[in-house]
Coordinates of C-alpha atoms and ligand atoms in Angstrom, one line a residue:
X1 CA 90.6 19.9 100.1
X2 CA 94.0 18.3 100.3
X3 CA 93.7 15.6 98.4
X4 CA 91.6 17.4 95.8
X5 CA 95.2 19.9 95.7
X6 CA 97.4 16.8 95.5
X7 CA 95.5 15.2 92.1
X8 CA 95.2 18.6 90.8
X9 CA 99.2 18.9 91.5
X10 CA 99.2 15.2 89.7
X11 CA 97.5 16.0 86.4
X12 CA 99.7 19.0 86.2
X13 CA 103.0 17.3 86.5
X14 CA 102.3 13.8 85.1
X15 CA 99.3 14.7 82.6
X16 CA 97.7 11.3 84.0
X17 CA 94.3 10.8 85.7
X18 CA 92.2 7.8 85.9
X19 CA 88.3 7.6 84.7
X20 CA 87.4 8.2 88.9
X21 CA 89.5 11.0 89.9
X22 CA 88.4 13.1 86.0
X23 CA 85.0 12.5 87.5
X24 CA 85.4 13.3 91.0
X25 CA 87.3 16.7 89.8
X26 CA 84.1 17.2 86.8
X27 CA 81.6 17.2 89.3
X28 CA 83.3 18.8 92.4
X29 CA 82.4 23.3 92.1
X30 CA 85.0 23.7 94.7
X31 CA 87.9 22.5 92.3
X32 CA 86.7 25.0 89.8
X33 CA 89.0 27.8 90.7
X34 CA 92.2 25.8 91.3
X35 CA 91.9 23.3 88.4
X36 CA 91.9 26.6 85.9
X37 CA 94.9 28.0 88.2
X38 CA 96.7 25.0 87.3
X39 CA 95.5 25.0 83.8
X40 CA 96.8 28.3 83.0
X41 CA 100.0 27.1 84.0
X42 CA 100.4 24.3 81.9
X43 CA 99.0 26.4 79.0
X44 CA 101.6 28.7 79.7
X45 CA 104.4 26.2 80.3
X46 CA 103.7 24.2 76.8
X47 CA 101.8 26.6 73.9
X48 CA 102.5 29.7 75.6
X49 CA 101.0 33.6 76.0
X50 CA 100.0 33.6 72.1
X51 CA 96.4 33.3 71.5
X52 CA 95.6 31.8 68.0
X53 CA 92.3 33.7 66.1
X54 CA 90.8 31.8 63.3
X55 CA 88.9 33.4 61.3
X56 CA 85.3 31.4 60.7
X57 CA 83.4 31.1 57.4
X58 CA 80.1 29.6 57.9
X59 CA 79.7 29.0 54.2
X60 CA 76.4 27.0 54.1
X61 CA 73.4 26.6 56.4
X62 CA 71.9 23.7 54.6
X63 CA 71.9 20.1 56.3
X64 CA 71.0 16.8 55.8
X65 CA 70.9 15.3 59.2
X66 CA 68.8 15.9 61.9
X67 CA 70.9 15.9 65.1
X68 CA 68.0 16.7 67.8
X69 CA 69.6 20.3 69.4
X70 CA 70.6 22.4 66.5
X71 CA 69.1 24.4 64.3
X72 CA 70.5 23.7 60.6
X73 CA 68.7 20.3 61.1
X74 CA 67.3 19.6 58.1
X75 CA 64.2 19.3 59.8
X76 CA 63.6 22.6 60.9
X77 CA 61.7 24.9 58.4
X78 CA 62.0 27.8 60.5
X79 CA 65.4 28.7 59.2
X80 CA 66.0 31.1 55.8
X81 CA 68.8 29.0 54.3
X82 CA 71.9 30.7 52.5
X83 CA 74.6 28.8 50.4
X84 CA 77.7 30.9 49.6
X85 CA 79.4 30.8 46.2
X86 CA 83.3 29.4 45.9
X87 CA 84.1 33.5 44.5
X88 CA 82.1 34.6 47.4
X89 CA 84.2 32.0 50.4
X90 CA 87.3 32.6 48.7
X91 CA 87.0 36.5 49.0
X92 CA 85.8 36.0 52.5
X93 CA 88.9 34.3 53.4
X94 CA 90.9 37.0 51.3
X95 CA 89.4 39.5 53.6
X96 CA 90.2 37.8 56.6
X97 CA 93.6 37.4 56.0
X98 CA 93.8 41.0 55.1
X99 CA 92.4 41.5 59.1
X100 CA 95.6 39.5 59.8
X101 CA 94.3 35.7 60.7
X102 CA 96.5 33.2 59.5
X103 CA 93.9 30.9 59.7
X104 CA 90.3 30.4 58.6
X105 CA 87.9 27.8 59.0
X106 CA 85.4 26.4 56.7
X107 CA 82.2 25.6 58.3
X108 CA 78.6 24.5 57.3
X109 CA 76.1 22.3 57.4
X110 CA 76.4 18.4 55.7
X111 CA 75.7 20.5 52.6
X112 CA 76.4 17.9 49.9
X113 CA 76.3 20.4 46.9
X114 CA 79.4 21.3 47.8
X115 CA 80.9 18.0 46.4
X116 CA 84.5 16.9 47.1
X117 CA 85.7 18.8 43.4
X118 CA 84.3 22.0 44.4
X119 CA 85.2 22.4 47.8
X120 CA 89.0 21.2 46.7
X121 CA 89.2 23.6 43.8
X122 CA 88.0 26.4 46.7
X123 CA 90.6 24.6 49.3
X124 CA 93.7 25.5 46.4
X125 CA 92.5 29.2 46.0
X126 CA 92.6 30.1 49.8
X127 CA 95.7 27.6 50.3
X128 CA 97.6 30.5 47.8
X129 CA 97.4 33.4 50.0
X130 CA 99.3 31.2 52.7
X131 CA 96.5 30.8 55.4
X132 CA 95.8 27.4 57.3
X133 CA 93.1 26.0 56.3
X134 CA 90.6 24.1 58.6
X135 CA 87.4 22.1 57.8
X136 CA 84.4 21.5 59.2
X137 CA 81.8 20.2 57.4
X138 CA 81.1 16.9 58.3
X139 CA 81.1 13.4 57.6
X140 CA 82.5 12.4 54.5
X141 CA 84.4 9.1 52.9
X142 CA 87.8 8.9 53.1
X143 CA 88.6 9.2 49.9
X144 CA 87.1 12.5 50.0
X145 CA 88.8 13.4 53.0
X146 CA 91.9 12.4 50.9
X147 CA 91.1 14.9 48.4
X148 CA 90.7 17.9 50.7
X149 CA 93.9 17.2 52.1
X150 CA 95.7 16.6 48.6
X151 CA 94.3 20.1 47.9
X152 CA 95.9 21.5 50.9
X153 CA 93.5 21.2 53.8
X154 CA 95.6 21.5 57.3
X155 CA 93.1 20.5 60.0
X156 CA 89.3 19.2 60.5
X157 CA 86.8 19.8 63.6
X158 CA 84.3 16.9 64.1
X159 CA 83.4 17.0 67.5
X160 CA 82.5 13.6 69.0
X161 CA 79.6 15.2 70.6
X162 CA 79.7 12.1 73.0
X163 CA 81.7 9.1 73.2
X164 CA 78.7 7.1 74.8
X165 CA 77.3 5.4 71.6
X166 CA 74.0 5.0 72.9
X167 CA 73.4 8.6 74.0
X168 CA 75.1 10.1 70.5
X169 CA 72.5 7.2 68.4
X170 CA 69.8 8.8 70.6
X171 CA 70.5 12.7 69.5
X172 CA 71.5 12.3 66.4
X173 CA 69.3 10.1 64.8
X174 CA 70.4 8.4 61.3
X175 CA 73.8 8.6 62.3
X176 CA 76.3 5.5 63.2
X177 CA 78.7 6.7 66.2
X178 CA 80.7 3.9 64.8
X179 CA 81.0 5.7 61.7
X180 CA 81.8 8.6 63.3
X181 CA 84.8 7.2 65.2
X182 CA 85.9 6.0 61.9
X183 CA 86.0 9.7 60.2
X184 CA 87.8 10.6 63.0
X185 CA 90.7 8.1 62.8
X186 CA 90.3 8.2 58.5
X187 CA 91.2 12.0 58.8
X188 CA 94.0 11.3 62.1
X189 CA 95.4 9.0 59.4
X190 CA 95.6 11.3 56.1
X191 CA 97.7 13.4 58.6
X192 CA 95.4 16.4 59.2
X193 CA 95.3 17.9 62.6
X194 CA 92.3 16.2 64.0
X195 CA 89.9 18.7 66.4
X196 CA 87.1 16.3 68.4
X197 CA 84.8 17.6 71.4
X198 CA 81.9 17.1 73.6
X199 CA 78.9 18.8 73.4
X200 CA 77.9 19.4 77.6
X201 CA 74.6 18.7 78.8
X202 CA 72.8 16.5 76.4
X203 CA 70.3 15.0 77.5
X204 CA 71.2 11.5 79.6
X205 CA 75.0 12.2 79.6
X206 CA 76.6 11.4 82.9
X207 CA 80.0 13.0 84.2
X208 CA 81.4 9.3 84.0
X209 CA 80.6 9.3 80.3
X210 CA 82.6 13.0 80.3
X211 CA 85.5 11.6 82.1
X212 CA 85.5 8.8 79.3
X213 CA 85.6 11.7 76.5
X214 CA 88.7 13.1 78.2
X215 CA 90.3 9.8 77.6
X216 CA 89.5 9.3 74.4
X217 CA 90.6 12.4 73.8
X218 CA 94.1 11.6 75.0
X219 CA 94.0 8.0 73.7
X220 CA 93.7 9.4 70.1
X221 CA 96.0 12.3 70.6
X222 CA 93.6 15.0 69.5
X223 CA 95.2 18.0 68.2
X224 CA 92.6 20.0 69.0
X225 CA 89.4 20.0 71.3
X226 CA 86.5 22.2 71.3
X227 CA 83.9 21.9 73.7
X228 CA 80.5 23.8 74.6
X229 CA 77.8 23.9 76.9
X230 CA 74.3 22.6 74.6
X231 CA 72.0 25.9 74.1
X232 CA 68.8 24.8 73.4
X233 CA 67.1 25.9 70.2
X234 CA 63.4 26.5 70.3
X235 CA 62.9 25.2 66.8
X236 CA 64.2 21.8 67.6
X237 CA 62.7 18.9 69.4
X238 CA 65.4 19.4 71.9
X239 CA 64.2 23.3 72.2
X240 CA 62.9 22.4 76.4
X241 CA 66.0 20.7 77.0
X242 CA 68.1 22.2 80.5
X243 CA 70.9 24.3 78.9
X244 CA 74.4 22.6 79.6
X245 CA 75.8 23.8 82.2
X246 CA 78.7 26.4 82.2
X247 CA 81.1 25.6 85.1
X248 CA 80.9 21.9 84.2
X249 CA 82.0 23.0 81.0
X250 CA 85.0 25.2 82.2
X251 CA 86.3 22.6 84.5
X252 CA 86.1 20.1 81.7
X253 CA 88.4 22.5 79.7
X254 CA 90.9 22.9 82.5
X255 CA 91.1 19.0 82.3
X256 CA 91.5 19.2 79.2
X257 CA 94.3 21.7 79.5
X258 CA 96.1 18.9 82.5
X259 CA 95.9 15.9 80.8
X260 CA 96.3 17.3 77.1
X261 CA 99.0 19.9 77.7
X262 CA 100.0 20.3 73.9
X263 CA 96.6 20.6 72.3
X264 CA 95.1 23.7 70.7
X265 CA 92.2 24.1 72.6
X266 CA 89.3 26.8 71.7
X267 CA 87.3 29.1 74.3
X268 CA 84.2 28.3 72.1
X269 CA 81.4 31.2 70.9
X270 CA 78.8 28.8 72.8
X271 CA 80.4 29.9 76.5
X272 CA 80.5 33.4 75.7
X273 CA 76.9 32.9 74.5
X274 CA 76.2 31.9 78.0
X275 CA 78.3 34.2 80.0
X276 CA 79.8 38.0 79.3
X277 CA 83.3 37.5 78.6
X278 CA 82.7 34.0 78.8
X279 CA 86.0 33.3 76.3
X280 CA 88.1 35.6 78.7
X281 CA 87.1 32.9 81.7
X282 CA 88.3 30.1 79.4
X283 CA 91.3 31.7 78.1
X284 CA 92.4 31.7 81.8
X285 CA 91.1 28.6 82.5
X286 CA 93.2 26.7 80.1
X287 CA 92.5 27.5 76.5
X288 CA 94.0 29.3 73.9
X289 CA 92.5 29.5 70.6
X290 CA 89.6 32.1 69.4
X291 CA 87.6 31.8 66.1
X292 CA 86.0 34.9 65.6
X293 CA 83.4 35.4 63.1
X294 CA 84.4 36.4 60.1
X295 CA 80.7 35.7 58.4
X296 CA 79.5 39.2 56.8
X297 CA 75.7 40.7 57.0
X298 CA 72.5 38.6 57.3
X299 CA 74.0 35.3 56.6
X300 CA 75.8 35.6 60.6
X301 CA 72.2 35.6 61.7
X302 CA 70.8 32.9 59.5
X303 CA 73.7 30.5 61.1
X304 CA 71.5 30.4 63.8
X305 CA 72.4 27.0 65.6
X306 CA 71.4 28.4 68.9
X307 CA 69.2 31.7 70.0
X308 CA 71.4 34.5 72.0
X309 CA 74.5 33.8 69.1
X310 CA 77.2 36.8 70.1
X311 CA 78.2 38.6 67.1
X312 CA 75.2 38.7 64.7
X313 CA 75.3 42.6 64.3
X314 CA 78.9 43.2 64.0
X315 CA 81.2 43.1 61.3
X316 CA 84.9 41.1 60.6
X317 CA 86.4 44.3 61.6
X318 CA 84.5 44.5 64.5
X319 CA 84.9 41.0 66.0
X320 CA 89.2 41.6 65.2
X321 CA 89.7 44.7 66.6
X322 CA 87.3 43.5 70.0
X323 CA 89.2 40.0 70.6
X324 CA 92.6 41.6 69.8
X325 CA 92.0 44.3 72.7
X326 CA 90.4 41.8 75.3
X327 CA 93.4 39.3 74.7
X328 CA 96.2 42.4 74.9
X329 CA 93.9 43.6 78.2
X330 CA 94.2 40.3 80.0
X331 CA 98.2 40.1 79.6
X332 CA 98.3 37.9 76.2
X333 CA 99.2 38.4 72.7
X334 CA 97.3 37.3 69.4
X335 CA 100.0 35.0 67.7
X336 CA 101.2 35.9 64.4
X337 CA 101.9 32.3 63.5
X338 CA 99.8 29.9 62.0
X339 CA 99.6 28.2 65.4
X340 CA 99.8 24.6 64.5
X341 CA 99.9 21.9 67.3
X342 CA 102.7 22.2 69.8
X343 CA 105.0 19.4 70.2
X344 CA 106.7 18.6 73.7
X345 CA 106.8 22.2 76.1
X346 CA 107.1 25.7 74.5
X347 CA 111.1 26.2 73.6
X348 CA 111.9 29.1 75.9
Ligands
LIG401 N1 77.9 20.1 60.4 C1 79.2 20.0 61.0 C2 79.2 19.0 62.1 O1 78.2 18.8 62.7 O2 80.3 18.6 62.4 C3 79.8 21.3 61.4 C4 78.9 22.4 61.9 S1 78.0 22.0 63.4 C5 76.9 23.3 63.5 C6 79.3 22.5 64.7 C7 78.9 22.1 66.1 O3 77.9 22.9 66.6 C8 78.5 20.7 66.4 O4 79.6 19.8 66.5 C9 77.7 20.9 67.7 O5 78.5 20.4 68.8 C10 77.5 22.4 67.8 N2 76.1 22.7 68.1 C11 75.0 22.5 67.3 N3 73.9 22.9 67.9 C12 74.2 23.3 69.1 C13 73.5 23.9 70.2 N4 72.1 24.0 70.2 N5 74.1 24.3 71.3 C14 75.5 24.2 71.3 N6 76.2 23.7 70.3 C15 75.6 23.3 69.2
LIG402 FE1 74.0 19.5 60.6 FE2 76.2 19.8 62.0 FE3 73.9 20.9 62.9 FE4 74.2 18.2 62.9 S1 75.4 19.7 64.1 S2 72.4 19.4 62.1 S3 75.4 17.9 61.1 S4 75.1 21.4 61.1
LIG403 FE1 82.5 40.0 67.8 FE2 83.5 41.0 70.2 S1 84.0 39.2 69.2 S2 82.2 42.0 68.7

């Protein structure tokens, strides 16, 4: 109990743990509550009350890999795919900054049709109605990478998934984990802010392997992390698969919150999935960053990574009016700034 308190104390004044003591903390249930205790201090102490809503776009369902748990794998016939048009992503994000996000987030599948010239020319549109811009779709060279970010792109998610090479070769198959390290540093490089994350509970992965993401995490100086407990899909070969499990997952973000203290870090759709309220837990356990859905009609549903996704029958308007309330009701405010990553502690 005591010494748990003292290296909890540690991480929260010296943002410092070792491989051993992240592990022992990962896989200890009675550290749960006082790890997020301290967590939401530090949040507090260096990025503040504001919560930062991005708005999501999930633009294309289609995919070209075959990563073994979700369910745009190309794979899986199953799924009604949908492809957006630029007019039709560009009006999106016109709407969503009329809801008052001053960010949104362009997400899809490794859809190549949307070649590096088409997704720029979108990039400039939405970049002139002053919104942040973040991407998310994948793997790509860096000279495409370059041109996203010539076009005005602010920030990328490309979650890790798992630093273990082994156990990411083994889930998703065709892919080089080597080559994804290198997207990761490529777009660290062209000075976007870099998001990374684990996805909890595949299959094999060990809480020694987690402790390793955390530093990796802090060794690259992620901007952001997003992390999420695995939700087996049905229609892919990991459908039997145990689901990740939750309070791993929360303690990992309150260690993420210690030894990370500046990063933007997101209380993810997949833990509300999970839980009721699960982003309200992880907004005071550490986080603070929600991307609502801002996906209209039929195509929400089609997005269909995981069964059980929140969301599917509401609209933008919907999803803005229910996060703003629950953030105002538990004390915080939704930030009206574009919320880029914090530098040193919160200026007072
Ligand atoms: N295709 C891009 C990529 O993979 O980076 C962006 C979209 S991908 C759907 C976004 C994230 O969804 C992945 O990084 C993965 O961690 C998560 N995901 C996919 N299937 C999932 C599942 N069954 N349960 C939980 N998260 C899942
Ligand atoms: Fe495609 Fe991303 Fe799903 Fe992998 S996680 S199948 S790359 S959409
Ligand atoms: Fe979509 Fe609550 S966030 S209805």
């Amino acid at each position: 109990g005591e010494y748990r308190q003292d290296l909890i104390d540690r991480a929260a004044r010296d943002h410092v743990l070792n491989a051993s003591e992240i592990e022992s903390l990962l896989t200890d249930d009675e550290a749960e509550k006082a790890l997020a205790a301290a967590a939401d201090r530090v949040r507090q102490e260096f990025v503040g009350d504001g919560v930062h809503l991005r708005g999501l776009i999930e633009f294309s369902n289609i995919c070209r890999c075959h990563c073994m748990y979700c369910g745009l794998r190309c794979d899986n016939s199953k799924i009604e795919r949908y492809r957006l048009s630029p007019d039709e992503i560009v009006e999106l994000a016109d709407k969503a900054r009329g809801y008052g996000y001053h960010t949104v987030v362009l997400q899809s599948g490794e859809d190549l049709q949307f070649t590096a010239p088409v997704l720029c020319g979108i990039i400039r549109r939405i970049k002139a109605m002053d919104l942040a811009v973040t991407l998310s779709v994948g793997e790509r060279s860096y000279e495409e990478y370059q041109a996203f970010r010539e076009a005005g792109a602010d920030r990328y998610l490309l979650r890790i998934e798992t630093t273990d090479a082994a156990l990411y070769e083994r889930w998703d198959p065709g892919m080089s984990h080597a080559r994804r390290i290198q997207c990761t540093l490529d777009l660290k490089k062209l000075g976007y802010e870099v998001g990374t994350g684990t996805l909890v509970g595949l299959p094999g992965q060990t809480p020694a392997m987690i402790a390793r993401d955390i530093l990796w995490y802090q060794q690259i100086d992620a901007d952001m992390v997003g992390i999420g407990p695995l939700i087996p899909n049905g229609d892919t070969p990991l459908g039997k698969a145990a689901p990740g499990d939750w309070h791993l997952t929360r303690r990992m973000v309150s260690l993420l919150r210690l030894l990370l203290p500046e990063a933007n870090i997101p209380a993810t759709t997949a833990m509300e999935t999970m839980v009721p309220h699960g982003r309200e837990v992880i907004l005071n356990s550490g986080a603070n960053v929600v991307m609502p859905n801002v996906t209209e009609g039929d195509f929400r549903r089609k997005y269909a990574l995981y069964p059980g996704k929140i969301c599917v029958a509401d609209t933008p308007a919907d999803c803005r009016a229910c996060m703003g309330g629950r953030i105002r009701a538990m004390g915080r405010f939704v930030a009206a700034d574009k919320g880029f990553r914090h530098h040193g502690r919160r200026r007072q």
